CSV table of C-alpha atoms in Angstrom, one decimal:
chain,number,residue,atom,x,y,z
A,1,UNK,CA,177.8,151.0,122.2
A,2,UNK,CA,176.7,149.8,118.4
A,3,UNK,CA,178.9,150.8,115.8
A,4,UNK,CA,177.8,152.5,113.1
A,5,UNK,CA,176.7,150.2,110.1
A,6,UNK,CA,178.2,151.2,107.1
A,7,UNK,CA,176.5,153.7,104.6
A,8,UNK,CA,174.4,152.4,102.2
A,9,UNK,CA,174.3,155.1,99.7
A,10,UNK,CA,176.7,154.1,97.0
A,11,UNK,CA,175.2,152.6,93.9
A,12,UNK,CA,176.2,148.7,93.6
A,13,UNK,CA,178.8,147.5,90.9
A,14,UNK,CA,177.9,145.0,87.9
A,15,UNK,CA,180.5,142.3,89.9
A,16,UNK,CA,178.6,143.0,93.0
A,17,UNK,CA,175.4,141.9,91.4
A,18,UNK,CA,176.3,138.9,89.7
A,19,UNK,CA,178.0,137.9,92.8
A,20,UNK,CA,174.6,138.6,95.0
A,21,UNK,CA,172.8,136.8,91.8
A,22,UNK,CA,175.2,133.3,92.1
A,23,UNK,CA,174.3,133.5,96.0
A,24,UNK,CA,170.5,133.8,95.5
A,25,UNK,CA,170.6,131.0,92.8
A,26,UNK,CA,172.3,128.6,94.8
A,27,UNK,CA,169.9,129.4,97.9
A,28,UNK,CA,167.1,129.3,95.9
A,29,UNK,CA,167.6,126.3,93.4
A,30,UNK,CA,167.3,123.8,95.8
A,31,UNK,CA,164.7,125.0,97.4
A,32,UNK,CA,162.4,125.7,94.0
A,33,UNK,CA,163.3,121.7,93.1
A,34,UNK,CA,162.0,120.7,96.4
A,35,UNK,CA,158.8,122.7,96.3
A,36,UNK,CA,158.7,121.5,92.6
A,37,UNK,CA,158.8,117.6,93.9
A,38,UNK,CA,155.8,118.7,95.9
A,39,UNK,CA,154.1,120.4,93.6
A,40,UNK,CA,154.3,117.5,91.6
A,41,UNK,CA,153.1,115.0,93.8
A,42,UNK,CA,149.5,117.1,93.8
A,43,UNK,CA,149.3,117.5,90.3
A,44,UNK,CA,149.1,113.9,89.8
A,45,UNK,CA,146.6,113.6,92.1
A,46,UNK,CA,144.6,116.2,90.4
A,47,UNK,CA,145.2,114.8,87.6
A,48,UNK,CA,144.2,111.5,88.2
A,49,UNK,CA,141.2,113.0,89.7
A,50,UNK,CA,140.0,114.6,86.0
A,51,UNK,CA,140.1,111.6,84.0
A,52,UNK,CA,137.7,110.0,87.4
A,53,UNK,CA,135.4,112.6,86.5
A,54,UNK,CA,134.4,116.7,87.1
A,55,UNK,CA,132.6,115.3,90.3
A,56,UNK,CA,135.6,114.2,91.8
A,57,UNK,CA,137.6,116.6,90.3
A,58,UNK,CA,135.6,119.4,92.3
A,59,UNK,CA,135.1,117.1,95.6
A,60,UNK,CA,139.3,117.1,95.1
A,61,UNK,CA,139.1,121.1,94.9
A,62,UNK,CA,137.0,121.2,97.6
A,63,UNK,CA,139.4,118.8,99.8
A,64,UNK,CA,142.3,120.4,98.3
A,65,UNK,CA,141.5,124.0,99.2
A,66,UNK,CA,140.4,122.9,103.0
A,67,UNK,CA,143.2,121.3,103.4
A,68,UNK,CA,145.7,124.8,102.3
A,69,UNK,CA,143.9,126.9,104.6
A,70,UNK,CA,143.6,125.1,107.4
A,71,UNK,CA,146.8,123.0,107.9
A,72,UNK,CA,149.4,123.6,105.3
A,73,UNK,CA,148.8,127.4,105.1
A,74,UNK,CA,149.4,127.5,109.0
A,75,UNK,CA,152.6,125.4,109.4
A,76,UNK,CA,154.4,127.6,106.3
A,77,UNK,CA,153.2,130.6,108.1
A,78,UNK,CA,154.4,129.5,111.5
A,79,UNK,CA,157.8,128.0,109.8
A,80,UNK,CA,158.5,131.4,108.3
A,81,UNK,CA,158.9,132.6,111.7
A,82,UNK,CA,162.3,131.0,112.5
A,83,UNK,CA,163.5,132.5,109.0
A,84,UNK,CA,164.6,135.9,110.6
A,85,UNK,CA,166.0,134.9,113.9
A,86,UNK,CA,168.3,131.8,111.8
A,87,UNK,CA,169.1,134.0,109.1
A,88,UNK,CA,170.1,136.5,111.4
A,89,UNK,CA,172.1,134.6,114.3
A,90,UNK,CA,174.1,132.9,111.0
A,91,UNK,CA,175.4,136.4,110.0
A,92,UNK,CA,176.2,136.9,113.4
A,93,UNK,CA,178.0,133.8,113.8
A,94,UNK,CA,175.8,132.5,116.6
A,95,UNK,CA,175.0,129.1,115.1
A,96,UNK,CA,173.5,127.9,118.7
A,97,UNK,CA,170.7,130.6,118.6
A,98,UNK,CA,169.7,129.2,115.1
A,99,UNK,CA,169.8,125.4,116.2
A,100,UNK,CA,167.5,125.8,119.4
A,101,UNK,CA,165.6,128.1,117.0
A,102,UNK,CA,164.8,125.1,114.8
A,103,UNK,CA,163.9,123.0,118.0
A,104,UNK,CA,161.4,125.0,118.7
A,105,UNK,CA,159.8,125.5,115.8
A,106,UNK,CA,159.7,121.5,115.0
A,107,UNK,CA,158.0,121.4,118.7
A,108,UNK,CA,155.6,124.1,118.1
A,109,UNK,CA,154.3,123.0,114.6
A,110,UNK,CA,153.8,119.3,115.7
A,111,UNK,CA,151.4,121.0,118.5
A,112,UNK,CA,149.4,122.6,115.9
A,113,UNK,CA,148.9,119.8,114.2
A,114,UNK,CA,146.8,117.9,116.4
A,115,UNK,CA,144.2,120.3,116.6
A,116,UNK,CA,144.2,121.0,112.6
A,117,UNK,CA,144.2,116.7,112.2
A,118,UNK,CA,140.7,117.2,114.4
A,119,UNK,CA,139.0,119.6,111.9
A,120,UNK,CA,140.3,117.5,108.9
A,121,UNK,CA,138.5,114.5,110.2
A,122,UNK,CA,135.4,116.0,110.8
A,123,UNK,CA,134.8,118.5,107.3
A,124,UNK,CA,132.2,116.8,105.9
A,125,UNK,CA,129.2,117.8,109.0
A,126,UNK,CA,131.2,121.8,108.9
A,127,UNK,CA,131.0,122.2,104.8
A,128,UNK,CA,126.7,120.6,105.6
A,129,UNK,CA,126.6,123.4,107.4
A,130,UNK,CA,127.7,126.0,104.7
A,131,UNK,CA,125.0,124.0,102.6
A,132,UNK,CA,127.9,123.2,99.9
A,133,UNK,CA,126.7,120.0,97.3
A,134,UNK,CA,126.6,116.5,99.4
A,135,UNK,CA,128.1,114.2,96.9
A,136,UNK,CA,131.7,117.0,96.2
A,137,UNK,CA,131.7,117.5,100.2
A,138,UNK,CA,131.8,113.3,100.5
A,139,UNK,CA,134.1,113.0,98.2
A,140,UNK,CA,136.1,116.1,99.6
A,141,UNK,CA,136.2,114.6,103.8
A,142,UNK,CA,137.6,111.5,101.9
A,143,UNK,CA,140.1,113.4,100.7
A,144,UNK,CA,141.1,115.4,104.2
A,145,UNK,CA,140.9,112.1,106.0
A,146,UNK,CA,143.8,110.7,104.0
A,147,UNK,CA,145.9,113.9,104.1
A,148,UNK,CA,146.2,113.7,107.8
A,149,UNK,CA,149.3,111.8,108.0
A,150,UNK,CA,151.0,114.1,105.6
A,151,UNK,CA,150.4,116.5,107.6
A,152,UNK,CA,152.3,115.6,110.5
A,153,UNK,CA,155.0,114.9,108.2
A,154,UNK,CA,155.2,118.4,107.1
A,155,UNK,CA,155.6,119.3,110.6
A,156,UNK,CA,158.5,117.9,110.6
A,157,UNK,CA,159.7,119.0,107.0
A,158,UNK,CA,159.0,122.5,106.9
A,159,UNK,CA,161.0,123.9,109.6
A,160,UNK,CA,164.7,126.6,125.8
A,161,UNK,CA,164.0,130.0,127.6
A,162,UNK,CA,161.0,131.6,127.8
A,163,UNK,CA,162.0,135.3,126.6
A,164,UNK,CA,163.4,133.1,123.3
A,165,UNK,CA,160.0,131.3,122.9
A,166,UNK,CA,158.2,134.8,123.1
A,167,UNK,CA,160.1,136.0,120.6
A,168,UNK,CA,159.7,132.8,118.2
A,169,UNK,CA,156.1,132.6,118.7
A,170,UNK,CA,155.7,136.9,118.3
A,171,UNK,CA,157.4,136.6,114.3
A,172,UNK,CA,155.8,133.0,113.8
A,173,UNK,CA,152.5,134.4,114.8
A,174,UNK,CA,153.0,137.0,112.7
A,175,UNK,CA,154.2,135.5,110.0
A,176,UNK,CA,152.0,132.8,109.3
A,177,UNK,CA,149.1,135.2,109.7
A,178,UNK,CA,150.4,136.9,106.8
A,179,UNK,CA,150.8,133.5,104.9
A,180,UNK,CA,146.9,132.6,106.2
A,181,UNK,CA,145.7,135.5,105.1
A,182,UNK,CA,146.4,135.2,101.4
A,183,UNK,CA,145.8,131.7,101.4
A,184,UNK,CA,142.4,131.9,103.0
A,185,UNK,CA,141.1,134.1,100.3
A,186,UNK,CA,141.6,130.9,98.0
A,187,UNK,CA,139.5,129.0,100.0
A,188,UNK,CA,137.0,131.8,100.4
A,189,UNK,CA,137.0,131.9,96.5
A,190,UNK,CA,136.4,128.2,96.5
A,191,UNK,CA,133.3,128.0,99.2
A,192,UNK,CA,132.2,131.0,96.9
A,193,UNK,CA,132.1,128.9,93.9
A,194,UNK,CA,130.1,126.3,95.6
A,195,UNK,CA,127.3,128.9,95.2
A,196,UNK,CA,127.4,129.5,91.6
A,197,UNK,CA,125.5,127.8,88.5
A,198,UNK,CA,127.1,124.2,87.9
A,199,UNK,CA,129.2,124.3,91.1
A,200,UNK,CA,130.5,121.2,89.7
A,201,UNK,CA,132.1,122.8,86.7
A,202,UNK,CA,133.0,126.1,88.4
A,203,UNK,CA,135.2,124.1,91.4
A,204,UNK,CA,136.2,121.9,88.8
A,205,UNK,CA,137.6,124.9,86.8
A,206,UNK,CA,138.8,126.0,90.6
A,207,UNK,CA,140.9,122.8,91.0
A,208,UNK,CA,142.6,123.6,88.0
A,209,UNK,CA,143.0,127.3,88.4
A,210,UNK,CA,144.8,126.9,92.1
A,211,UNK,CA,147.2,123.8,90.6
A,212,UNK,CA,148.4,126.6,88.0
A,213,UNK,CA,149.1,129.0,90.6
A,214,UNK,CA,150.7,126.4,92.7
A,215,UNK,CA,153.2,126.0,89.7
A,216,UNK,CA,153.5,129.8,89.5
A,217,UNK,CA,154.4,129.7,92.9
A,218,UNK,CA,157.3,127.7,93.3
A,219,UNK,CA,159.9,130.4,91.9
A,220,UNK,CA,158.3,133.5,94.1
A,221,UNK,CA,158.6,131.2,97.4
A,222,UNK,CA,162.2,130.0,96.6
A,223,UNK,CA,163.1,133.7,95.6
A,224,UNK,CA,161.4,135.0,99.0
A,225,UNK,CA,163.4,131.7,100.8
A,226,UNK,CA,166.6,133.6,99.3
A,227,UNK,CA,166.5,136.7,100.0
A,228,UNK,CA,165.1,136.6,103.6
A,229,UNK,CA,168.1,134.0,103.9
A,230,UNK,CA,170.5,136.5,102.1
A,231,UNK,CA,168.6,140.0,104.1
A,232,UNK,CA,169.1,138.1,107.8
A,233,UNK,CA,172.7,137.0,107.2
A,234,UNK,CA,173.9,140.4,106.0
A,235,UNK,CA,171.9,142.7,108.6
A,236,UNK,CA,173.4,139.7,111.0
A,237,UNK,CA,177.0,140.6,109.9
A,238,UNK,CA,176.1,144.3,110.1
A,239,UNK,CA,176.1,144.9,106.3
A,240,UNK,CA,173.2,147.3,105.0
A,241,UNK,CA,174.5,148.1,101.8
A,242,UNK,CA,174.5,144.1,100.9
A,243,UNK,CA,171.3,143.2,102.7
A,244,UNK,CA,169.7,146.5,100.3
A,245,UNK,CA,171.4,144.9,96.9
A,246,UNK,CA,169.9,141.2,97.6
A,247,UNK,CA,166.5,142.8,98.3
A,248,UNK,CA,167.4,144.9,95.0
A,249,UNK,CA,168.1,141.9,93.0
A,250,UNK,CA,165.5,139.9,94.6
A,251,UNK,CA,163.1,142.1,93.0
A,252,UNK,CA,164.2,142.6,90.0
A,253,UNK,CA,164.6,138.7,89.1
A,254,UNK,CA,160.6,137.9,90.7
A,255,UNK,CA,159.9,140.7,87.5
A,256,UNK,CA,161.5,138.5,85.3
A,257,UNK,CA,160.1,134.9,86.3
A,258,UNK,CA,156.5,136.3,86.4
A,259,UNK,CA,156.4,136.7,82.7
A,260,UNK,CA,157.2,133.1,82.5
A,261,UNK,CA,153.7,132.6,84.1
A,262,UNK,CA,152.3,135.2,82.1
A,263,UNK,CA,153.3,133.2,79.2
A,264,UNK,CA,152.3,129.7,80.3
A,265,UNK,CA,148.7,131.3,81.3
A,266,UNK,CA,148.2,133.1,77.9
A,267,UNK,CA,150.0,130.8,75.2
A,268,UNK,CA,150.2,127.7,76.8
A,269,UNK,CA,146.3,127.8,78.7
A,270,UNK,CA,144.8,125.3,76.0
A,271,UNK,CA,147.5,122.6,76.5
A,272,UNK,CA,147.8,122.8,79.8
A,273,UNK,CA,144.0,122.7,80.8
A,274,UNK,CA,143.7,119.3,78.9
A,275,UNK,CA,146.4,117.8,80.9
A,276,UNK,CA,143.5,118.0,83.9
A,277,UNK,CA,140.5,117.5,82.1
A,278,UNK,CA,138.5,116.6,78.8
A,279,UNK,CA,135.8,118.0,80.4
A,280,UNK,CA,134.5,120.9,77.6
A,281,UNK,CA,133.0,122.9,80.0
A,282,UNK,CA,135.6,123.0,82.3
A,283,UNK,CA,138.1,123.2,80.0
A,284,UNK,CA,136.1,126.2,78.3
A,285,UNK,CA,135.9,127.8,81.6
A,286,UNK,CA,139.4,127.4,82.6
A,287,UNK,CA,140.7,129.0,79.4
A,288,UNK,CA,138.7,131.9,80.0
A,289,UNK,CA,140.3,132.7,83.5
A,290,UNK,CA,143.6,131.6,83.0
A,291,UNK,CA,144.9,134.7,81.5
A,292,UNK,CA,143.7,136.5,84.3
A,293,UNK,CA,145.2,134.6,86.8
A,294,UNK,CA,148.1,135.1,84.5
A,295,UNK,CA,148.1,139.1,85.0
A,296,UNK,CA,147.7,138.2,88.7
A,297,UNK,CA,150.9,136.5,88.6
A,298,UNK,CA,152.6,139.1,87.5
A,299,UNK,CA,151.8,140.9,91.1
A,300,UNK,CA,152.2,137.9,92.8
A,301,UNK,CA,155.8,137.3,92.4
A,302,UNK,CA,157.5,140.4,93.2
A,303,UNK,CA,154.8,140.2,96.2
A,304,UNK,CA,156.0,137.1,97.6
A,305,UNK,CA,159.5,137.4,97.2
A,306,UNK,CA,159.0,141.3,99.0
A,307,UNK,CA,157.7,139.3,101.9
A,308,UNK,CA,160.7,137.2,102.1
A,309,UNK,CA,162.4,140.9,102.3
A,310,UNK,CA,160.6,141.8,105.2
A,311,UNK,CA,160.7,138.4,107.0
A,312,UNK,CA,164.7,138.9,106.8
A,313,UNK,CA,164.7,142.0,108.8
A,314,UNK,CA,162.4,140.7,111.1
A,315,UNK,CA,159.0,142.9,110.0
A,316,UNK,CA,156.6,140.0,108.9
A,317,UNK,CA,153.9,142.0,110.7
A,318,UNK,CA,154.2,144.2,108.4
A,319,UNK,CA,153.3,142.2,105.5
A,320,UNK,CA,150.2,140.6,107.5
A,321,UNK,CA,149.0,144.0,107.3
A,322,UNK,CA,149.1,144.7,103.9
A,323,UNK,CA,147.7,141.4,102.9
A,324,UNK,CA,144.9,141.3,105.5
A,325,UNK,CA,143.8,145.2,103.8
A,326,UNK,CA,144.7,143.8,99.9
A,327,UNK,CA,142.7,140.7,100.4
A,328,UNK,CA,139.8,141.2,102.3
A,329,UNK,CA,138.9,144.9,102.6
A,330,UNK,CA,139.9,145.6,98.1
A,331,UNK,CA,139.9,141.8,96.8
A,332,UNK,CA,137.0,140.6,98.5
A,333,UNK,CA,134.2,143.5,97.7
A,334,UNK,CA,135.3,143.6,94.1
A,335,UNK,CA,134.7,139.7,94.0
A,336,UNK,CA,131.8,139.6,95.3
A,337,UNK,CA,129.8,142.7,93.3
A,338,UNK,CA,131.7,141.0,90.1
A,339,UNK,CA,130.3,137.5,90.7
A,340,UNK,CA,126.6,137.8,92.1
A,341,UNK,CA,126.0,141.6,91.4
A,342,UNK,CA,127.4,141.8,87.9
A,343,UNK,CA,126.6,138.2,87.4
A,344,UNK,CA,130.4,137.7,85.8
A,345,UNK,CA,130.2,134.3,87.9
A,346,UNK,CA,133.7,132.7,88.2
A,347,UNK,CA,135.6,135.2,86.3
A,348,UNK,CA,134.2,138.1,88.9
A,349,UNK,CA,136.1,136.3,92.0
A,350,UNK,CA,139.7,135.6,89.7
A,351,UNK,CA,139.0,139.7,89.1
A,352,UNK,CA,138.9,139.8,92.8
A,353,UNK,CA,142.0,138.5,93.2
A,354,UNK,CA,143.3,140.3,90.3
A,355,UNK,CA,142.6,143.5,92.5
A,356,UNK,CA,143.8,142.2,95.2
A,357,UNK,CA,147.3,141.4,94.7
A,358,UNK,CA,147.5,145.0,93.0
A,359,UNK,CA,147.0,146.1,95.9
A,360,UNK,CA,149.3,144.3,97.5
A,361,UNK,CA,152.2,144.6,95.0
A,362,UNK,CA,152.1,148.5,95.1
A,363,UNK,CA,151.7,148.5,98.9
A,364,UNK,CA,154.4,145.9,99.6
A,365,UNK,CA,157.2,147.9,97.2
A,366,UNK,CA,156.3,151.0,98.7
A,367,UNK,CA,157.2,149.5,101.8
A,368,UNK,CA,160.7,148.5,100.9
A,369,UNK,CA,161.5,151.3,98.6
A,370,UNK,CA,161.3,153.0,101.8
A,371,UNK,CA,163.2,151.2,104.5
A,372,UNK,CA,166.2,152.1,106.1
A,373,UNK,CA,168.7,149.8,106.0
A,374,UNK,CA,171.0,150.8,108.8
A,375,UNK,CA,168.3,151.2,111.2
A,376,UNK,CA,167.6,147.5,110.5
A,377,UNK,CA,171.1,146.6,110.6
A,378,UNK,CA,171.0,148.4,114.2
A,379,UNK,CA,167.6,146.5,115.1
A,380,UNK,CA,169.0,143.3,114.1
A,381,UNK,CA,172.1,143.4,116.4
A,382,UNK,CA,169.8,144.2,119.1
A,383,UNK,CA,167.6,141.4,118.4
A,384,UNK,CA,170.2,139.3,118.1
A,385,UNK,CA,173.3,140.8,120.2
A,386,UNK,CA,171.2,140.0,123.8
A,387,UNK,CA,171.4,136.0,123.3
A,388,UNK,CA,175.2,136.5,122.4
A,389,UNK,CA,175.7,138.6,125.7
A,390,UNK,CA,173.7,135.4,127.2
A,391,UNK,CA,175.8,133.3,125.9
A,392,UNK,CA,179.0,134.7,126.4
A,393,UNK,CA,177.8,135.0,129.9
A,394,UNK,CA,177.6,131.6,130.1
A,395,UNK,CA,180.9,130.6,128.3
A,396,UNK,CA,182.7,133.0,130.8
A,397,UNK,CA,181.5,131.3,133.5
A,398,UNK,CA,182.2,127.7,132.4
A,399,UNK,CA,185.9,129.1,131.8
A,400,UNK,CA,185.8,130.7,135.5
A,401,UNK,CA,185.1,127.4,136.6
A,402,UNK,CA,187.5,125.5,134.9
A,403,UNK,CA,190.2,127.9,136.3
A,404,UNK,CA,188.9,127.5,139.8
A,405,UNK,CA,189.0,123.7,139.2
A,406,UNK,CA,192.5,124.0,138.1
A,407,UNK,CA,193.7,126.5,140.7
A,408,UNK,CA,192.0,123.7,143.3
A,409,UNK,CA,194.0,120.7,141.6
């Protein structure tokens, strides 16, 4: 039988959340400095692409955005998947669960990379097709050609029984349709641009507009690291109460950093536009939207780190569903009658988004306002207690052996 978990009712103590707050920082500093080195690395591209010109700043949006979507979007997604089962077999003490867990998820995003390396080398004839400008789409296959070798890379960077591989694939399925699903509306947002007046200026302004939110994102994804790190390791050791304070304070520090993009959005929008661009129009455009995106972010991060929450106790389903209804059945509509009905042209679809993550935020909160912590403490040991019956299993019959090797000497 499972024992009981222990009650989770009691209000935390001030020591209790410091200590929970010094574990989530050093979980979640290294991992914000290394999505800070990549972030980085594509603002200088961007960057360089500006001062080139606002054609090739747009082809680079164009490329940029394909290139999210399609490859990068789907190996974070599918790399989240082993978050739950690691975090979890490390509470439980089961380190070799989490090593062939990471195994298989190295295997498994290599094999997805072929296919995406395919579409990548062959965008220009697909964006033809969606009649987008000839001389951004050349510029933006250039681009995607050149990528394809960092992608492999990440495959290798971001992250053997059957019944094990189903449930890897189940919560890495699940999870990086979740991660797809958000993304994707960023590229729908960009092919949407393509239609406007001046696409050139409007994807220009794009290219800018997703390298801020890039930036904006680094804290939320290393918060969300944390705490589905912190959630699977105390569920794993069959600690409720803990696993409840880490998503507590999880939340309440994503509150906190999203004002720091509020601020650079708001105040700093001028400066940090013309580090891009001296493009008038597209700076003029950029500052327009850039307080919006701004108010966005302030969804945004307690909506990414509430993911992490749920991909620690195993329910990244859950959050698939949320963004797929957020994104595409609120986000989208409003975008669209905002842009081409009520002619607000790029400002309509960053108001789509603005409604969309909303929607999310309230959904996603609700959601873990409401979940019962034992019964995921019991649903983890179940998920994880069967491989540590296998394994025991095997251990007692290597130790049978030995003594029937010993008794035979």
């Amino acid at each position: 039988m499972v024992e009981a978990a222990e009650p989770s009712h009691k209000c935390p103590t001030m020591p209790e959340v410091v200590e929970e707050l010094h574990r989530m920082t050093n979980i979640g500093f290294p991992i914000a400095a290394m999505s800070l080195v990549g972030y980085l690395k594509n603002m200088v591209l961007v960057v360089c692409m500006g001062r080139l010109g606002s054609l090739e700043l747009a082809g680079g949006a164009l490329g940029i955005g394909f290139t999210n979507i399609t490859g990068y979007s789907v190996l974070s997604g599918l790399a989240m998947g082993m978050e739950p089962l690691c975090s979890q077999a490390f509470g439980s003490q089961n380190f070799s669960i989490a090593f062939h867990t990471l195994q298989r998820t190295i295997l498994l995003l290599l094999l997805t990379s072929f296919p995406i390396a395919l579409l990548w080398a062959n965008l220009e004839p697909l964006m033809l097709l969606l009649h987008q400008n000839q001389d951004i789409t050349k510029i933006a296959s250039l681009y995607c050609q050149f990528a394809i070798p960092d992608l492999l890379a990440n495959s290798l960077l971001h992250p053997i029984r059957a019944d094990e591989w189903r449930i890897l694939i189940r919560l890495a399925f699940q999870s990086c349709l979740g991660v797809c699903l958000e993304w994707w509306w960023y590229e729908y947002m960009t092919i949407l641009t393509g239609y406007l007046q001046k696409p050139h200026i409007a994807l220009a302004a794009s290219a800018i507009v997703i390298q801020t939110t890039s930036l904006m994102y680094t804290l939320p994804a290393a918060l969300s690291a944390s705490v589905s790190t912190r959630v699977g390791n105390e569920l794993g050791a069959g600690q409720p109460k803990k696993a409840h304070l880490a998503a507590v304070v999880a939340v309440g520090m994503a509150l906190v950093s999203s004002l720091l993009g509020l601020l650079l959005t708001t105040l700093g929008r001028g400066v940090w536009g013309r580090i891009f661009t001296n493009d008038s129009e597209v700076l003029e455009l950029t500052m327009s939207v850039l307080p919006i995106i701004g108010l966005c972010e302030i969804a945004n991060c307690p909506q990414t780190t509430s993911c992490g929450i749920l991909r620690g106790s195993a329910r990244p389903g859950i959050g698939a569903w949320i963004n797929f209804y957020s994104f595409y059945m609120v986000g989208t509509p409003v975008a669209i009658v905002l842009t081409f009905v009520w002619r607000l042209g790029f400002k309509g679809l960053c108001y789509g988004l603005l409604a969309a993550q909303i929607t999310c935020v309230v959904s996603i909160l609700t959601v873990v306002h409401k979940t019962d912590w034992e019964r995921e403490s019991l649903k983890t040991k179940e998920l994880v207690g069967k491989n540590n019956d296998r394994m025991a299993a095997f251990a007692h019959a290597d130790e049978t052996v030995k003594c029937e090797e010993g008794v035979a000497n």
